CSV table of C-alpha atoms in Angstrom, one decimal:
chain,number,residue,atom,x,y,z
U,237,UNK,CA,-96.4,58.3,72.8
U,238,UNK,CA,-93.8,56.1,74.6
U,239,UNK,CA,-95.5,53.0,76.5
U,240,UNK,CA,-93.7,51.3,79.6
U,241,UNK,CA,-94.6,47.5,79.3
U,242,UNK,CA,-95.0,46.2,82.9
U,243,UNK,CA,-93.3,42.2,82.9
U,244,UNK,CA,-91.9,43.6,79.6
U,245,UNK,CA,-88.8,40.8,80.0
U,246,UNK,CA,-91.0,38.0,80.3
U,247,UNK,CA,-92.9,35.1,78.0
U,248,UNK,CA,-96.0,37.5,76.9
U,249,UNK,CA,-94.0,40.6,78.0
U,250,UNK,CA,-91.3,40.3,75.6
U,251,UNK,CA,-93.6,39.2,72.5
U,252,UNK,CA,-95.7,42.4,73.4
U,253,UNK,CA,-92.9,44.7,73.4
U,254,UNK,CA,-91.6,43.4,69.6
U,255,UNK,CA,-95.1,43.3,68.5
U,256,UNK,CA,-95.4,47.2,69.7
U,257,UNK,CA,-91.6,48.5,68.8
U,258,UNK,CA,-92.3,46.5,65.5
U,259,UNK,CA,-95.1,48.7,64.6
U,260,UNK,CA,-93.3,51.8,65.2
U,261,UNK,CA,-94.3,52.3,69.0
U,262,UNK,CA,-91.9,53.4,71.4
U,263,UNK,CA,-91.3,51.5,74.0
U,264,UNK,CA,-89.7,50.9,77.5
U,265,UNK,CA,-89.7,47.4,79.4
U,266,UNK,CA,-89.8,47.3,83.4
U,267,UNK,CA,-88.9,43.9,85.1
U,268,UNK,CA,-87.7,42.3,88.0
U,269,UNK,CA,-86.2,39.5,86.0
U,270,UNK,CA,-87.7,37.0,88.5
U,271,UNK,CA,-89.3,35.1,85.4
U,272,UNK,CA,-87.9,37.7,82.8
U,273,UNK,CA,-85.2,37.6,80.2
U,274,UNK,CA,-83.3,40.6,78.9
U,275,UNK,CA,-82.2,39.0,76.0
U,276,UNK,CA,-86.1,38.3,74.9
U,277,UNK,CA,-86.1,42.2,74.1
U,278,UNK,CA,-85.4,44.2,71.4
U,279,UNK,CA,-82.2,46.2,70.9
U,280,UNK,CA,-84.0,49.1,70.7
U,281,UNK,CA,-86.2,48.6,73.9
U,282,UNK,CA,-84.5,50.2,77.2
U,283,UNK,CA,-85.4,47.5,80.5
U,284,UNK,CA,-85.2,48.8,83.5
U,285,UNK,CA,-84.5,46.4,86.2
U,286,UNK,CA,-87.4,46.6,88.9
U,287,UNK,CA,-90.9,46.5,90.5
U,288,UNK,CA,-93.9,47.7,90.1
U,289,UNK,CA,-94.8,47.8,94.0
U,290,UNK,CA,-91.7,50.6,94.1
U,291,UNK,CA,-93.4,53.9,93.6
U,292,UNK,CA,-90.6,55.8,93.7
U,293,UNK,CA,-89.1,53.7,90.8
U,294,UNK,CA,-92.1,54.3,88.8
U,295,UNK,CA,-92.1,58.0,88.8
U,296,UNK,CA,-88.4,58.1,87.8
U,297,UNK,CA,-89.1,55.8,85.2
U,298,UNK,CA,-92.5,57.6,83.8
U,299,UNK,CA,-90.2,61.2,84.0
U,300,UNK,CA,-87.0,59.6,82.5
U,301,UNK,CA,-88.7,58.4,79.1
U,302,UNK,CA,-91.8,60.8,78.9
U,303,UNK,CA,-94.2,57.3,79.5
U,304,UNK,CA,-97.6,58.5,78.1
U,305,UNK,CA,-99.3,55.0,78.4
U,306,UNK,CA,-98.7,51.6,80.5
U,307,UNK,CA,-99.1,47.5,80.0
U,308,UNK,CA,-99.2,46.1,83.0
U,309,UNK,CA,-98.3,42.6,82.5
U,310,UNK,CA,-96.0,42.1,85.8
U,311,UNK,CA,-98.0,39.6,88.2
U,312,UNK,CA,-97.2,36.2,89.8
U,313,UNK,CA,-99.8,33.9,87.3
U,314,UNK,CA,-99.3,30.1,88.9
U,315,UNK,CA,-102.6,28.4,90.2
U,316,UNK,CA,-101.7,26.0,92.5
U,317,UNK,CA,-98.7,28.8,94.1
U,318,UNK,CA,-101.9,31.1,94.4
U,319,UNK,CA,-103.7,28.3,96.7
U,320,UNK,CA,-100.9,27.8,98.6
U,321,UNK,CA,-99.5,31.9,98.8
U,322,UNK,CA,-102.8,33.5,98.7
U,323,UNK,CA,-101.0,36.6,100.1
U,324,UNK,CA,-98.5,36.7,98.6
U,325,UNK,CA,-100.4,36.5,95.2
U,326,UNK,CA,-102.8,39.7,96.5
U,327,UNK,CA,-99.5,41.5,98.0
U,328,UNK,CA,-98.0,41.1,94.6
U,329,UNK,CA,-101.1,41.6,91.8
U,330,UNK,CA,-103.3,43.7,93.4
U,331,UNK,CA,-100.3,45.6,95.5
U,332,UNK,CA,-98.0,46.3,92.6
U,333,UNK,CA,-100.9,47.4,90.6
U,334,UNK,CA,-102.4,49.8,93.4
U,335,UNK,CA,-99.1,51.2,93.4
U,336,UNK,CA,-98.4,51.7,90.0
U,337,UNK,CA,-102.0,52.8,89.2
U,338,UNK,CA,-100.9,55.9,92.3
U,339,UNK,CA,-97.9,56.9,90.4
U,340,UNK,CA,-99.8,56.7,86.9
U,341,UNK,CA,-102.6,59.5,88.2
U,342,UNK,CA,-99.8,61.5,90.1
U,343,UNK,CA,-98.0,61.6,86.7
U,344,UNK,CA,-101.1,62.2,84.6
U,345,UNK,CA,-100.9,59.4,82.3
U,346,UNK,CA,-104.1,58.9,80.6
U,347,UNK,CA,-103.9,55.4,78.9
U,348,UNK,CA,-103.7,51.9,80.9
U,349,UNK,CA,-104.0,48.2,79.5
U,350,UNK,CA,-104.4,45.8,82.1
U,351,UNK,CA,-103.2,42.0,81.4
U,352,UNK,CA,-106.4,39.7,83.0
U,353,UNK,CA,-107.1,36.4,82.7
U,354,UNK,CA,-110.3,34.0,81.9
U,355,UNK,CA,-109.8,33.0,85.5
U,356,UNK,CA,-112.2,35.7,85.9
U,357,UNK,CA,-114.8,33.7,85.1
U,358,UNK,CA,-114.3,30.6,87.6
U,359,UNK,CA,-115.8,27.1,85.8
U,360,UNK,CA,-119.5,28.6,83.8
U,361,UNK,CA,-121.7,26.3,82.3
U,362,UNK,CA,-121.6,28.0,78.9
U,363,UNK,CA,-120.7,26.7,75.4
U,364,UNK,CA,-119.3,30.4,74.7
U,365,UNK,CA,-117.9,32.7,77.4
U,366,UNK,CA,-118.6,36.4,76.8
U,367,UNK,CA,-117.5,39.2,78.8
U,368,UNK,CA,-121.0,39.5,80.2
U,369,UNK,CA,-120.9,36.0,81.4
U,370,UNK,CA,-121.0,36.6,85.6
U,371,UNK,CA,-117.5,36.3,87.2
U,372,UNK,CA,-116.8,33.5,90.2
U,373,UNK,CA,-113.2,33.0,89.8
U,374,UNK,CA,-112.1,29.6,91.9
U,375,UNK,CA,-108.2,30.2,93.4
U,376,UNK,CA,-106.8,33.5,94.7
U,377,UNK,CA,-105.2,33.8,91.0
U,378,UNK,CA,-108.2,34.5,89.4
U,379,UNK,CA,-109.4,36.4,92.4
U,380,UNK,CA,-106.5,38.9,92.2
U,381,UNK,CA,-107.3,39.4,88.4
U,382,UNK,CA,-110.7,40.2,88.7
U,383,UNK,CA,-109.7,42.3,92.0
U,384,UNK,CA,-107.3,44.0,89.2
U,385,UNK,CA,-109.9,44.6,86.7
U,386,UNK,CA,-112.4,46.5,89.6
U,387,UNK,CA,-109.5,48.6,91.1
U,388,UNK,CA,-108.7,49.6,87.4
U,389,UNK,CA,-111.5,50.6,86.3
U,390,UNK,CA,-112.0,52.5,89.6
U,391,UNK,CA,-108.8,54.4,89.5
U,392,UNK,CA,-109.8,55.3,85.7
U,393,UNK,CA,-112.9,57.1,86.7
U,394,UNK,CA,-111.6,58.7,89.5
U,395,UNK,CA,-108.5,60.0,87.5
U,396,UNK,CA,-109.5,60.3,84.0
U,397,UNK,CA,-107.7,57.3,82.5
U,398,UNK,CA,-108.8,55.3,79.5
U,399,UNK,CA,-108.6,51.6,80.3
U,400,UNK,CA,-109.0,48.2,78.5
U,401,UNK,CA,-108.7,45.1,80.4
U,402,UNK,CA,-108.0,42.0,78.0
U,403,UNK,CA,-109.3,38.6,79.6
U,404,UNK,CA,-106.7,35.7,77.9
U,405,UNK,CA,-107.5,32.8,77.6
U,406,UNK,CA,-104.8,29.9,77.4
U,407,UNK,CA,-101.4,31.1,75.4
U,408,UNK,CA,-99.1,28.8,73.5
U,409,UNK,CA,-96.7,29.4,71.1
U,410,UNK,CA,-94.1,31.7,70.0
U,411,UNK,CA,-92.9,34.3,67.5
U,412,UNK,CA,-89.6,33.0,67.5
U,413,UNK,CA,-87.6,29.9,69.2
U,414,UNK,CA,-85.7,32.1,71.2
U,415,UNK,CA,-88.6,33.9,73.4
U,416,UNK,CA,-90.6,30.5,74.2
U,417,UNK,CA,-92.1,29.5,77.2
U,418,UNK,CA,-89.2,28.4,79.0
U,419,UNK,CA,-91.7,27.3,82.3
U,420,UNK,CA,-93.3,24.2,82.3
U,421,UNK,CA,-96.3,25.2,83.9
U,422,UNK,CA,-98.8,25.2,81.1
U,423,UNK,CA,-100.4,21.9,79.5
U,424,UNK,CA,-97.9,22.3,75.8
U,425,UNK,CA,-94.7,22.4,77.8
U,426,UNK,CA,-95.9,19.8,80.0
U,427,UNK,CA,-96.4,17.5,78.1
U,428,UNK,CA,-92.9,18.5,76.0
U,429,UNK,CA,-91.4,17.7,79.5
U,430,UNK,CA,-93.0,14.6,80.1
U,431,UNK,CA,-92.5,13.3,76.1
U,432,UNK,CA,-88.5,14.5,76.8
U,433,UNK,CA,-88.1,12.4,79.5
U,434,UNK,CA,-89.3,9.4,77.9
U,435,UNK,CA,-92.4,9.7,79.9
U,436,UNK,CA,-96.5,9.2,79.2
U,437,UNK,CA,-98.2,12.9,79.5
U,438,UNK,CA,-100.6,12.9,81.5
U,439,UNK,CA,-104.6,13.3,81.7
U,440,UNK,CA,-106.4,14.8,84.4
U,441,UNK,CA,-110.3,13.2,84.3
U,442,UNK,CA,-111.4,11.9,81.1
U,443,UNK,CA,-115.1,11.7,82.1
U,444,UNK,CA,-115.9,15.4,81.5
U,445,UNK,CA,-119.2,16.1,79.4
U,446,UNK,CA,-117.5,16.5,76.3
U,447,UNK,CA,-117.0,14.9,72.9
U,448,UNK,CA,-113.7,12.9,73.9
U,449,UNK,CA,-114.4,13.2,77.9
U,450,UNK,CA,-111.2,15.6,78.0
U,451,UNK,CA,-111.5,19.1,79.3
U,452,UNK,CA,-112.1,21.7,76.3
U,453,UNK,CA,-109.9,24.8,76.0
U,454,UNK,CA,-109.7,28.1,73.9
U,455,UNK,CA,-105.5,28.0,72.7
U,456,UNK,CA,-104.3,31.6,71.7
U,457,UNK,CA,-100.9,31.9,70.0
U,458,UNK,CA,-98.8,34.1,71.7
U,459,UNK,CA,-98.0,36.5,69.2
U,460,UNK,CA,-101.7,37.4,68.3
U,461,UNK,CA,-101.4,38.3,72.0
U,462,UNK,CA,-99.2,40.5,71.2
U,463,UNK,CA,-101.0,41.9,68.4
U,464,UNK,CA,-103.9,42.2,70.6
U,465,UNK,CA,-102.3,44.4,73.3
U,466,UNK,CA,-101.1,46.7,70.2
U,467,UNK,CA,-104.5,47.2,68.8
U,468,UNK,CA,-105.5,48.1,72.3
U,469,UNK,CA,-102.8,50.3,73.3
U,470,UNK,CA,-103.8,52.0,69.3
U,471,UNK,CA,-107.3,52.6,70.6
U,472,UNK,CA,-106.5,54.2,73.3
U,473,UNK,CA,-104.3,56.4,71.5
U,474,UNK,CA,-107.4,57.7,69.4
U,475,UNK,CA,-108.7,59.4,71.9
U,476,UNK,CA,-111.3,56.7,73.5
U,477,UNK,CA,-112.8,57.2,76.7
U,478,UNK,CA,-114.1,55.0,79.5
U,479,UNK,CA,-113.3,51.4,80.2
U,480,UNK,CA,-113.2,48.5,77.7
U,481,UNK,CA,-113.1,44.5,78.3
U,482,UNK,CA,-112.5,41.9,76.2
U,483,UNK,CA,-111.7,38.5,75.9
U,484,UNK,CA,-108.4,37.5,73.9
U,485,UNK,CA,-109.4,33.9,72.3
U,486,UNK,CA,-110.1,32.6,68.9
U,487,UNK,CA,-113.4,31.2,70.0
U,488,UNK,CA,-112.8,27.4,69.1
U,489,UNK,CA,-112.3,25.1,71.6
U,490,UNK,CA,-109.5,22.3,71.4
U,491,UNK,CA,-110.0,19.1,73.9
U,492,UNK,CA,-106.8,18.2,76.2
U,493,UNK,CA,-106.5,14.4,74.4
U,494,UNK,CA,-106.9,16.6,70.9
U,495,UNK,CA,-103.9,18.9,72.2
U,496,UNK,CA,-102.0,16.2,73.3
U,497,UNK,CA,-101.9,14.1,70.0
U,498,UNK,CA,-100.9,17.2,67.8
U,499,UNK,CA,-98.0,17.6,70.2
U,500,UNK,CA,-97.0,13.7,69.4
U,501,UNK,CA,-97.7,14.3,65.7
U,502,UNK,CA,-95.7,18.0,65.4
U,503,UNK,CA,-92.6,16.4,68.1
U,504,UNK,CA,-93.0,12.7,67.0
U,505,UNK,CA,-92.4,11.6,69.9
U,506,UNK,CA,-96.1,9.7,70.1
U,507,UNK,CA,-96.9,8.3,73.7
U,508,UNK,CA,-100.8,7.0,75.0
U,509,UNK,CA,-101.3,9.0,77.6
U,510,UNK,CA,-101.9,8.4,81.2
U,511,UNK,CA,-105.5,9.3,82.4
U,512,UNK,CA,-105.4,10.1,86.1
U,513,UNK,CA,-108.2,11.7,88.3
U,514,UNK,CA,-109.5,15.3,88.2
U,515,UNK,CA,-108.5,18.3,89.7
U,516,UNK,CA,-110.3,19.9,91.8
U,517,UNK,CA,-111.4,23.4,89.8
U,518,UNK,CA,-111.0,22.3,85.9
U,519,UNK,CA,-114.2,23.4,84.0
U,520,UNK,CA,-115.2,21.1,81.6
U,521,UNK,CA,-115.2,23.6,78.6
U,522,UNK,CA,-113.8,26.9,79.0
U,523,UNK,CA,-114.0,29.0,75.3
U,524,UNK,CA,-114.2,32.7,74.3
U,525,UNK,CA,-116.8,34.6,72.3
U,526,UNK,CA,-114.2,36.9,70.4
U,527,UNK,CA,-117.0,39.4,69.0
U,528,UNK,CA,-115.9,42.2,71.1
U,529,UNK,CA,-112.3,42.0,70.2
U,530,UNK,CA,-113.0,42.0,66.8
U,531,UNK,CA,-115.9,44.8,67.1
U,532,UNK,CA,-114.2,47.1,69.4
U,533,UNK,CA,-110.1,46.3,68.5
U,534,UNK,CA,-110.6,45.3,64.9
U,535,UNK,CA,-108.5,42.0,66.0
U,536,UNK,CA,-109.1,39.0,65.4
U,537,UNK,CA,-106.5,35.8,66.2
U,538,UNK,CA,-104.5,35.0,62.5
U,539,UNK,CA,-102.6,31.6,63.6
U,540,UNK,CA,-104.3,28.2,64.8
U,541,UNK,CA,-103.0,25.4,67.5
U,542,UNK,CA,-100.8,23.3,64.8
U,543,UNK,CA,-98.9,26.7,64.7
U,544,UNK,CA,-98.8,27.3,68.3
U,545,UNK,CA,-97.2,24.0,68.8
U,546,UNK,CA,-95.0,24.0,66.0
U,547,UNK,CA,-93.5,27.1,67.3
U,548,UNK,CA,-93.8,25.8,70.9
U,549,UNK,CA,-91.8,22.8,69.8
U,550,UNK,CA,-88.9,24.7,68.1
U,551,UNK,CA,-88.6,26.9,71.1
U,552,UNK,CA,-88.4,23.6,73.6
U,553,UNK,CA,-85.8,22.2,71.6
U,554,UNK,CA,-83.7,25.3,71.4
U,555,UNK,CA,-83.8,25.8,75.7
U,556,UNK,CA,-83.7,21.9,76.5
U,557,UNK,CA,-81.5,19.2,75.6
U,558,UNK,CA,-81.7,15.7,75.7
């Protein structure tokens, strides 16, 4: 078995490909390096330098190292971008992954896991979210992800190809300082960004219905991620038909003003924060069920949010200075 690892040079790329080569998998990284790093990857792990909207690319690639299985991770993933490049966000997601999907059934691969996204689901009124829970995503983000997941498992029943399509919920963390988040896009290096510059972080709506009034979130460390796209990529590699979907969460929920004081107590950098009005599209509580992943995968999240931002922190400090 040798696995290419769409986005393979990026954040979650780069901790799946360790997590996989670590476990004795072989595997080859493809990235554009327009977010990606190729010093985040193993020694061991070949990167080729691309895209997956070049088909041609692809086929070289899946010939060169005898690929027998794909994690398609490459995608543009920023919410507010998606609102204001909607096409460029469907040209990119669902265009790359049309592509790469052709050149997986022209080379007979048999074995895809597809990197989705709880934006699936939109804003439910639920206190758990399972996989059965109806899908209305709210910004062309989560519109291209659930696009994703239908033209995935399409292209598996036409062509015979086992698929599992893992929903994350909101990642943090990191296996090691040096493949950290280096974006500051989600709400732990945010607020990293605003404590470094000697600034209050910030709170958008505090009048949610929820203990504290702040917005309630399921936190997954990165590297069970990882460890989550290994145990999939292992059940495919038994042999299992059909399609498969599951949420990646640990099925707690963790409110913003909760995340925002462990990241004072963990940095010590302790502000009040500033509590400023919604956004349009924030759910008031958005947390997985994790049943299925731990049924079907035999996976179930190992590390908790202290950990996450711990290892969030260390990372910050190693790719930021004063």
């Amino acid at each position: 078995m040798t696995w290419l690892i769409t986005g393979g040079a990026g954040y979650i790329g780069a901790h799946v490909a360790r997590a996989m080569a670590g476990a004795g998998e072989r595997v080859v990284a493809l990235d554009d390096l327009s977010a990606g790093n190729p010093a985040r990857l193993p020694s061991d792990v070949p990167l080729v330098e691309g895209s997956s909207l070049d088909g041609d690319l692809l086929k070289r690639v899946f010939a060169r190292y005898a690929v027998t299985g794909v994690v398609h991770l490459a995608a543009r993933k920023q919410v507010a971008e998606s609102v204001a490049q909607p096409t460029r966000y469907y040209r990119e997601n669902v265009g790359g992954l049309a592509t790469l999907l052709d050149a997986v059934a022209e080379a007979g691969i048999g074995r895809f896991v597809f990197s989705s996204s709880a934006a699936v689901y939109g804003s439910p009124d639920v206190d758990l979210i399972t996989e059965d829970t109806p899908c209305a995503p709210v910004n062309p983000y989560g519109e291209t992800k659930l696009a994703g997941e239908w033209l995935v498992r399409a292209a598996g029943r036409a062509h015979g190809i086992s698929t599992v399509c893992l929903r994350y919920f909101n990642v943090a963390g990191a296996a090691a300082p040096e493949l950290a988040d280096t974006g500051v896009f989600n709400i732990v290096p945010m607020v990293f960004d605003r404590l470094t510059r000697d600034e209050a972080p910030r709170i958008f709506g505090d009048d949610y219905p929820t203990p504290d009034g702040t917005c309630v979130r399921d936190y997954i460390h990165v590297a069970d991620l990882a460890e989550a796209h290994l145990a999939a990529a292992r059940k495919l590699d038994t042999g299992a038909d059909g399609d498969l979907t599951v949420n990646i969460g640990r099925g707690e929920g963790v409110s913003v003003r909760e995340m925002i004081t462990t990241i004072g107590e963990v940095s010590g950098e302790r502000r009040a924060p500033l509590v400023e009005a919604r956004r349009p599209g924030d759910a008031p509580r958005a947390v997985a069920s994790a049943e299925r992943a731990a049924k079907e995968l035999g996976w179930t999240a190992r590390r908790g949010v202290r950990e996450m931002v711990e290892s969030a922190w260390a990372g910050w400090q190693l790719h930021h200075e004063r």
